[in-house]
PDB file of C-alpha atoms in Angstrom:
ATOM      1  CA  MET A  23     -19.399  67.209 127.937  1.00 96.00           C
ATOM      2  CA  ILE A  24     -22.004  69.800 128.257  1.00 98.00           C
ATOM      3  CA  LYS A  25     -21.552  72.403 131.275  1.00 98.00           C
ATOM      4  CA  VAL A  26     -25.285  72.912 132.695  1.00 98.00           C
ATOM      5  CA  ALA A  27     -27.318  75.610 134.202  1.00 98.00           C
ATOM      6  CA  PRO A  28     -29.695  74.243 136.436  1.00 98.00           C
ATOM      7  CA  SER A  29     -33.181  77.228 135.924  1.00 97.00           C
ATOM      8  CA  ILE A  30     -33.666  78.655 139.989  1.00 96.00           C
ATOM      9  CA  LEU A  31     -37.166  79.666 137.710  1.00 93.00           C
ATOM     10  CA  SER A  32     -38.337  75.953 138.433  1.00 94.00           C
ATOM     11  CA  ALA A  33     -36.674  75.179 142.336  1.00 95.00           C
ATOM     12  CA  ASP A  34     -38.147  75.506 145.994  1.00 95.00           C
ATOM     13  CA  TYR A  35     -38.249  78.466 146.340  1.00 93.00           C
ATOM     14  CA  VAL A  36     -38.702  78.389 150.111  1.00 95.00           C
ATOM     15  CA  ASN A  37     -35.893  75.501 150.271  1.00 96.00           C
ATOM     16  CA  LEU A  38     -33.620  77.396 147.631  1.00 96.00           C
ATOM     17  CA  GLN A  39     -30.356  77.043 149.390  1.00 97.00           C
ATOM     18  CA  ARG A  40     -31.005  73.942 149.729  1.00 97.00           C
ATOM     19  CA  ASP A  41     -31.595  73.311 146.077  1.00 97.00           C
ATOM     20  CA  ILE A  42     -29.202  75.722 145.131  1.00 97.00           C
ATOM     21  CA  GLU A  43     -26.400  73.145 147.265  1.00 97.00           C
ATOM     22  CA  LYS A  44     -27.875  70.131 145.542  1.00 97.00           C
ATOM     23  CA  VAL A  45     -27.224  71.460 142.175  1.00 98.00           C
ATOM     24  CA  GLU A  46     -23.698  72.497 143.166  1.00 98.00           C
ATOM     25  CA  LYS A  47     -22.756  69.347 144.384  1.00 96.00           C
ATOM     26  CA  GLY A  48     -23.917  67.561 141.802  1.00 96.00           C
ATOM     27  CA  GLY A  49     -21.170  68.912 139.102  1.00 97.00           C
ATOM     28  CA  ALA A  50     -23.293  72.101 138.302  1.00 98.00           C
ATOM     29  CA  GLU A  51     -21.320  74.781 136.746  1.00 98.00           C
ATOM     30  CA  TYR A  52     -23.010  77.557 136.004  1.00 98.00           C
ATOM     31  CA  LEU A  53     -26.782  78.766 138.083  1.00 98.00           C
ATOM     32  CA  HIS A  54     -29.638  80.851 135.858  1.00 98.00           C
ATOM     33  CA  ILE A  55     -31.263  83.395 137.419  1.00 97.00           C
ATOM     34  CA  ASP A  56     -34.768  84.314 135.132  1.00 96.00           C
ATOM     35  CA  ILE A  57     -35.077  88.146 135.630  1.00 97.00           C
ATOM     36  CA  MET A  58     -38.497  88.894 133.804  1.00 96.00           C
ATOM     37  CA  ASP A  59     -40.815  92.203 134.222  1.00 94.00           C
ATOM     38  CA  GLY A  60     -43.577  91.487 132.763  1.00 94.00           C
ATOM     39  CA  MET A  61     -43.430  93.509 130.443  1.00 94.00           C
ATOM     40  CA  PHE A  62     -41.207  91.904 127.663  1.00 95.00           C
ATOM     41  CA  VAL A  63     -42.860  89.029 128.837  1.00 95.00           C
ATOM     42  CA  PRO A  64     -46.249  88.103 131.203  1.00 91.00           C
ATOM     43  CA  ALA A  65     -44.494  86.759 133.971  1.00 91.00           C
ATOM     44  CA  ILE A  66     -42.830  88.704 136.883  1.00 92.00           C
ATOM     45  CA  SER A  67     -39.626  87.228 138.423  1.00 90.00           C
ATOM     46  CA  TYR A  68     -36.842  88.209 140.350  1.00 87.00           C
ATOM     47  CA  GLY A  69     -34.340  91.169 141.216  1.00 92.00           C
ATOM     48  CA  PRO A  70     -31.085  92.180 142.345  1.00 96.00           C
ATOM     49  CA  ASN A  71     -31.482  90.804 145.369  1.00 96.00           C
ATOM     50  CA  TRP A  72     -32.025  87.347 144.946  1.00 95.00           C
ATOM     51  CA  VAL A  73     -28.967  87.720 143.686  1.00 97.00           C
ATOM     52  CA  LYS A  74     -27.222  89.606 146.467  1.00 97.00           C
ATOM     53  CA  ALA A  75     -28.933  86.961 148.349  1.00 97.00           C
ATOM     54  CA  ILE A  76     -27.030  83.714 146.157  1.00 97.00           C
ATOM     55  CA  ARG A  77     -23.751  85.157 145.605  1.00 98.00           C
ATOM     56  CA  PRO A  78     -22.278  84.633 149.536  1.00 97.00           C
ATOM     57  CA  ILE A  79     -23.987  81.124 149.196  1.00 96.00           C
ATOM     58  CA  SER A  80     -22.538  79.555 146.033  1.00 97.00           C
ATOM     59  CA  LYS A  81     -19.377  79.211 144.026  1.00 97.00           C
ATOM     60  CA  MET A  82     -21.316  78.548 140.422  1.00 98.00           C
ATOM     61  CA  ILE A  83     -20.910  80.828 137.708  1.00 98.00           C
ATOM     62  CA  LEU A  84     -24.031  83.419 138.395  1.00 98.00           C
ATOM     63  CA  ASP A  85     -25.732  82.959 134.762  1.00 98.00           C
ATOM     64  CA  VAL A  86     -28.305  86.626 135.108  1.00 98.00           C
ATOM     65  CA  HIS A  87     -30.462  86.331 132.406  1.00 98.00           C
ATOM     66  CA  MET A  88     -32.805  89.451 131.738  1.00 98.00           C
ATOM     67  CA  MET A  89     -36.184  89.328 129.615  1.00 97.00           C
ATOM     68  CA  VAL A  90     -37.023  92.672 130.402  1.00 97.00           C
ATOM     69  CA  GLU A  91     -37.501  95.761 128.095  1.00 96.00           C
ATOM     70  CA  ASN A  92     -35.136  98.602 128.114  1.00 96.00           C
ATOM     71  CA  PRO A  93     -32.485  96.341 129.240  1.00 97.00           C
ATOM     72  CA  GLU A  94     -29.826  99.048 130.478  1.00 98.00           C
ATOM     73  CA  ARG A  95     -31.722 100.422 132.968  1.00 97.00           C
ATOM     74  CA  TYR A  96     -30.317  96.941 135.241  1.00 97.00           C
ATOM     75  CA  ILE A  97     -27.198  96.872 134.518  1.00 98.00           C
ATOM     76  CA  ASP A  98     -25.319  98.205 136.691  1.00 98.00           C
ATOM     77  CA  THR A  99     -27.513  97.224 139.733  1.00 98.00           C
ATOM     78  CA  PHE A 100     -27.394  93.106 138.434  1.00 98.00           C
ATOM     79  CA  ALA A 101     -23.897  93.523 138.566  1.00 98.00           C
ATOM     80  CA  ASP A 102     -23.144  95.119 141.699  1.00 98.00           C
ATOM     81  CA  ALA A 103     -25.341  92.442 142.999  1.00 98.00           C
ATOM     82  CA  GLY A 104     -22.886  90.051 141.890  1.00 98.00           C
ATOM     83  CA  ALA A 105     -23.306  88.613 138.424  1.00 98.00           C
ATOM     84  CA  ASP A 106     -21.173  86.797 137.375  1.00 98.00           C
ATOM     85  CA  LEU A 107     -22.831  86.723 133.102  1.00 98.00           C
ATOM     86  CA  ILE A 108     -25.838  89.177 132.064  1.00 98.00           C
ATOM     87  CA  GLY A 109     -27.334  88.140 128.824  1.00 98.00           C
ATOM     88  CA  VAL A 110     -29.590  90.925 127.491  1.00 98.00           C
ATOM     89  CA  HIS A 111     -32.147  89.929 124.710  1.00 98.00           C
ATOM     90  CA  VAL A 112     -31.266  91.844 120.793  1.00 98.00           C
ATOM     91  CA  GLU A 113     -35.711  91.674 120.229  1.00 98.00           C
ATOM     92  CA  SER A 114     -34.922  94.114 123.809  1.00 98.00           C
ATOM     93  CA  THR A 115     -33.537  97.232 123.243  1.00 98.00           C
ATOM     94  CA  PRO A 116     -32.850  99.482 119.719  1.00 97.00           C
ATOM     95  CA  HIS A 117     -28.930  99.590 121.090  1.00 97.00           C
ATOM     96  CA  ILE A 118     -27.804  96.079 122.217  1.00 98.00           C
ATOM     97  CA  HIS A 119     -24.005  97.478 121.267  1.00 98.00           C
ATOM     98  CA  ARG A 120     -24.453 100.007 124.152  1.00 98.00           C
ATOM     99  CA  ALA A 121     -25.912  97.272 126.652  1.00 98.00           C
ATOM    100  CA  LEU A 122     -24.002  94.676 125.506  1.00 98.00           C
ATOM    101  CA  GLN A 123     -20.527  97.163 125.845  1.00 98.00           C
ATOM    102  CA  MET A 124     -22.005  98.290 129.448  1.00 98.00           C
ATOM    103  CA  ILE A 125     -21.474  94.682 130.210  1.00 98.00           C
ATOM    104  CA  LYS A 126     -18.487  94.615 128.871  1.00 98.00           C
ATOM    105  CA  ASN A 127     -17.278  98.053 131.574  1.00 98.00           C
ATOM    106  CA  ARG A 128     -18.296  96.342 134.171  1.00 98.00           C
ATOM    107  CA  ASP A 129     -15.707  93.486 134.450  1.00 98.00           C
ATOM    108  CA  VAL A 130     -19.082  90.692 133.891  1.00 98.00           C
ATOM    109  CA  LYS A 131     -19.376  88.913 130.726  1.00 98.00           C
ATOM    110  CA  ALA A 132     -21.601  89.758 128.183  1.00 98.00           C
ATOM    111  CA  GLU A 133     -24.413  86.893 126.637  1.00 99.00           C
ATOM    112  CA  VAL A 134     -26.805  88.871 123.946  1.00 98.00           C
ATOM    113  CA  VAL A 135     -30.272  86.748 123.572  1.00 98.00           C
ATOM    114  CA  ILE A 136     -32.208  85.166 120.478  1.00 98.00           C
ATOM    115  CA  ASN A 137     -35.930  84.040 120.757  1.00 97.00           C
ATOM    116  CA  PRO A 138     -36.824  81.205 118.694  1.00 97.00           C
ATOM    117  CA  GLY A 139     -38.417  83.600 116.445  1.00 96.00           C
ATOM    118  CA  THR A 140     -35.534  85.395 115.077  1.00 98.00           C
ATOM    119  CA  PRO A 141     -32.666  85.294 113.167  1.00 98.00           C
ATOM    120  CA  VAL A 142     -28.890  84.769 113.550  1.00 98.00           C
ATOM    121  CA  GLU A 143     -28.435  87.609 111.521  1.00 98.00           C
ATOM    122  CA  ALA A 144     -29.724  90.058 113.717  1.00 98.00           C
ATOM    123  CA  ILE A 145     -26.360  89.500 116.252  1.00 98.00           C
ATOM    124  CA  LYS A 146     -23.160  89.177 113.264  1.00 98.00           C
ATOM    125  CA  PRO A 147     -22.921  92.735 114.388  1.00 98.00           C
ATOM    126  CA  VAL A 148     -22.206  92.285 117.579  1.00 98.00           C
ATOM    127  CA  LEU A 149     -21.426  88.229 118.099  1.00 98.00           C
ATOM    128  CA  TYR A 150     -17.287  90.028 117.890  1.00 98.00           C
ATOM    129  CA  MET A 151     -17.532  90.789 121.407  1.00 98.00           C
ATOM    130  CA  VAL A 152     -19.705  88.970 123.163  1.00 98.00           C
ATOM    131  CA  ASP A 153     -18.590  86.582 125.943  1.00 98.00           C
ATOM    132  CA  GLN A 154     -22.049  84.369 124.829  1.00 98.00           C
ATOM    133  CA  VAL A 155     -24.922  83.476 122.765  1.00 98.00           C
ATOM    134  CA  LEU A 156     -28.294  82.824 124.327  1.00 98.00           C
ATOM    135  CA  VAL A 157     -30.234  80.590 122.235  1.00 98.00           C
ATOM    136  CA  MET A 158     -33.822  80.490 123.265  1.00 98.00           C
ATOM    137  CA  THR A 159     -35.135  77.305 122.626  1.00 97.00           C
ATOM    138  CA  VAL A 160     -38.511  77.819 123.626  1.00 96.00           C
ATOM    139  CA  ASN A 161     -40.528  81.439 123.659  1.00 93.00           C
ATOM    140  CA  PRO A 162     -39.740  82.838 126.962  1.00 88.00           C
ATOM    141  CA  GLY A 163     -41.522  83.687 129.427  1.00 78.00           C
ATOM    142  CA  PHE A 164     -42.735  80.052 131.058  1.00 72.00           C
ATOM    143  CA  GLY A 165     -41.376  77.174 132.410  1.00 72.00           C
ATOM    144  CA  GLY A 166     -42.107  73.426 131.215  1.00 74.00           C
ATOM    145  CA  GLN A 167     -42.370  74.105 127.838  1.00 84.00           C
ATOM    146  CA  LYS A 168     -41.452  71.802 125.356  1.00 93.00           C
ATOM    147  CA  PHE A 169     -37.659  72.008 122.695  1.00 96.00           C
ATOM    148  CA  ILE A 170     -38.153  73.557 119.476  1.00 97.00           C
ATOM    149  CA  PRO A 171     -36.366  71.255 117.930  1.00 97.00           C
ATOM    150  CA  GLU A 172     -35.742  74.306 114.850  1.00 97.00           C
ATOM    151  CA  THR A 173     -33.149  76.640 116.602  1.00 98.00           C
ATOM    152  CA  VAL A 174     -31.065  73.680 116.680  1.00 98.00           C
ATOM    153  CA  LYS A 175     -30.521  75.022 113.060  1.00 98.00           C
ATOM    154  CA  LYS A 176     -29.785  78.151 115.194  1.00 98.00           C
ATOM    155  CA  ILE A 177     -26.946  77.146 116.979  1.00 98.00           C
ATOM    156  CA  LYS A 178     -25.073  75.182 113.920  1.00 98.00           C
ATOM    157  CA  GLN A 179     -25.595  77.917 112.105  1.00 98.00           C
ATOM    158  CA  LEU A 180     -24.326  80.612 114.888  1.00 98.00           C
ATOM    159  CA  ASN A 181     -21.152  77.469 115.747  1.00 98.00           C
ATOM    160  CA  GLU A 182     -20.474  78.037 111.486  1.00 98.00           C
ATOM    161  CA  ILE A 183     -19.158  81.365 112.401  1.00 98.00           C
ATOM    162  CA  LYS A 184     -17.490  81.078 115.917  1.00 98.00           C
ATOM    163  CA  GLN A 185     -15.971  78.824 114.156  1.00 98.00           C
ATOM    164  CA  GLN A 186     -14.707  80.770 110.287  1.00 98.00           C
ATOM    165  CA  ALA A 187     -14.700  83.923 112.738  1.00 98.00           C
ATOM    166  CA  GLY A 188     -11.888  82.402 115.489  1.00 98.00           C
ATOM    167  CA  TYR A 189     -14.102  83.743 118.386  1.00 98.00           C
ATOM    168  CA  ASP A 190     -14.796  82.220 122.126  1.00 97.00           C
ATOM    169  CA  PHE A 191     -18.466  82.713 122.801  1.00 98.00           C
ATOM    170  CA  ASP A 192     -19.973  79.608 124.185  1.00 98.00           C
ATOM    171  CA  ILE A 193     -22.750  78.924 122.980  1.00 98.00           C
ATOM    172  CA  GLU A 194     -26.046  78.002 125.065  1.00 98.00           C
ATOM    173  CA  ILE A 195     -29.962  76.864 125.302  1.00 98.00           C
ATOM    174  CA  ASP A 196     -32.207  77.596 127.027  1.00 97.00           C
ATOM    175  CA  GLY A 197     -36.421  75.930 126.829  1.00 94.00           C
ATOM    176  CA  GLY A 198     -37.272  72.548 127.204  1.00 95.00           C
ATOM    177  CA  VAL A 199     -33.569  70.812 127.834  1.00 97.00           C
ATOM    178  CA  ASN A 200     -33.703  67.181 129.065  1.00 97.00           C
ATOM    179  CA  ASP A 201     -31.315  64.216 128.158  1.00 97.00           C
ATOM    180  CA  GLN A 202     -32.736  63.719 125.617  1.00 97.00           C
ATOM    181  CA  THR A 203     -32.831  67.291 124.042  1.00 98.00           C
ATOM    182  CA  VAL A 204     -29.888  67.999 124.333  1.00 98.00           C
ATOM    183  CA  LYS A 205     -27.806  65.699 122.516  1.00 98.00           C
ATOM    184  CA  GLY A 206     -28.743  67.179 119.057  1.00 98.00           C
ATOM    185  CA  ALA A 207     -28.058  70.613 120.626  1.00 98.00           C
ATOM    186  CA  TYR A 208     -25.115  70.185 121.599  1.00 98.00           C
ATOM    187  CA  GLU A 209     -23.646  67.732 118.403  1.00 98.00           C
ATOM    188  CA  ALA A 210     -24.834  71.440 116.584  1.00 98.00           C
ATOM    189  CA  GLY A 211     -22.855  72.932 118.960  1.00 98.00           C
ATOM    190  CA  ALA A 212     -24.369  74.424 122.149  1.00 98.00           C
ATOM    191  CA  THR A 213     -21.557  74.283 125.427  1.00 98.00           C
ATOM    192  CA  VAL A 214     -23.875  74.816 127.936  1.00 98.00           C
ATOM    193  CA  ALA A 215     -27.732  74.027 129.221  1.00 98.00           C
ATOM    194  CA  VAL A 216     -30.499  75.659 130.652  1.00 98.00           C
ATOM    195  CA  ALA A 217     -32.517  73.131 132.292  1.00 97.00           C
ATOM    196  CA  GLY A 218     -35.550  74.380 134.545  1.00 94.00           C
ATOM    197  CA  SER A 219     -38.025  72.074 135.456  1.00 94.00           C
ATOM    198  CA  TYR A 220     -35.819  69.450 134.087  1.00 96.00           C
ATOM    199  CA  VAL A 221     -33.294  68.760 137.045  1.00 97.00           C
ATOM    200  CA  PHE A 222     -35.009  70.463 140.082  1.00 96.00           C
ATOM    201  CA  GLY A 223     -38.501  68.520 139.095  1.00 94.00           C
ATOM    202  CA  ALA A 224     -37.376  66.013 139.999  1.00 95.00           C
ATOM    203  CA  LYS A 225     -37.025  63.864 143.662  1.00 95.00           C
ATOM    204  CA  ASP A 226     -32.734  63.643 142.818  1.00 97.00           C
ATOM    205  CA  PRO A 227     -31.488  67.330 141.177  1.00 97.00           C
ATOM    206  CA  ALA A 228     -28.114  66.270 141.037  1.00 97.00           C
ATOM    207  CA  SER A 229     -28.994  63.557 139.310  1.00 97.00           C
ATOM    208  CA  LYS A 230     -30.626  64.888 136.137  1.00 98.00           C
ATOM    209  CA  VAL A 231     -27.949  68.173 136.082  1.00 98.00           C
ATOM    210  CA  GLN A 232     -25.319  64.337 135.266  1.00 98.00           C
ATOM    211  CA  ALA A 233     -28.118  62.759 133.394  1.00 98.00           C
ATOM    212  CA  ILE A 234     -27.754  65.937 130.704  1.00 98.00           C
ATOM    213  CA  LYS A 235     -24.023  65.449 131.083  1.00 98.00           C
ATOM    214  CA  ASP A 236     -23.545  62.061 130.483  1.00 98.00           C
ATOM    215  CA  ALA A 237     -26.178  62.884 127.729  1.00 98.00           C
ATOM    216  CA  THR A 238     -23.108  64.932 126.058  1.00 98.00           C
ATOM    217  CA  LYS A 239     -19.827  62.600 126.620  1.00 92.00           C
TER     218      LYS A 239
END
């Protein structure tokens, strides 16, 4: 059964604690927090103070997804704020190994992220050092997009590398996830699913968390 990471990008900001409590009670293991700088992606969202404010009110794994240029500038700040896992895009820095090493040096789990147009080969040199790989199943920066089916091939390829090399990283998917699109991704090897509008756009977010889990039993 897949683990679920509701994305607060689609939550009600005015009632954020209420929404977080709903998905946590519904069985979500992660809380996905998208950090966007208006440069790497067009949108702007959140800063370290959001992570700092959420940390005391949830026991879920705080999964910080940095969609920012030169993420090295902010790694320590988000680690200090209480992030459990920090993800950096291979496309966002010429020093991906250094960025991941900075995360590991803070005793925070390290994640490398790839966009739909980026081949798995681009991250092979750092797979040995990561705790999680995030495969973007839409182009990053906006919620509510449709799942890109071709990305499932990348999940399968990553899973094959993982099995052959004996790695133990999780494979996370993000974008267009619902109880239907998650099935193929899970069968290909995905272990964590980010879901935003599908969960928080529903009247009963907890039921949508469970629907994703039920689809991968």
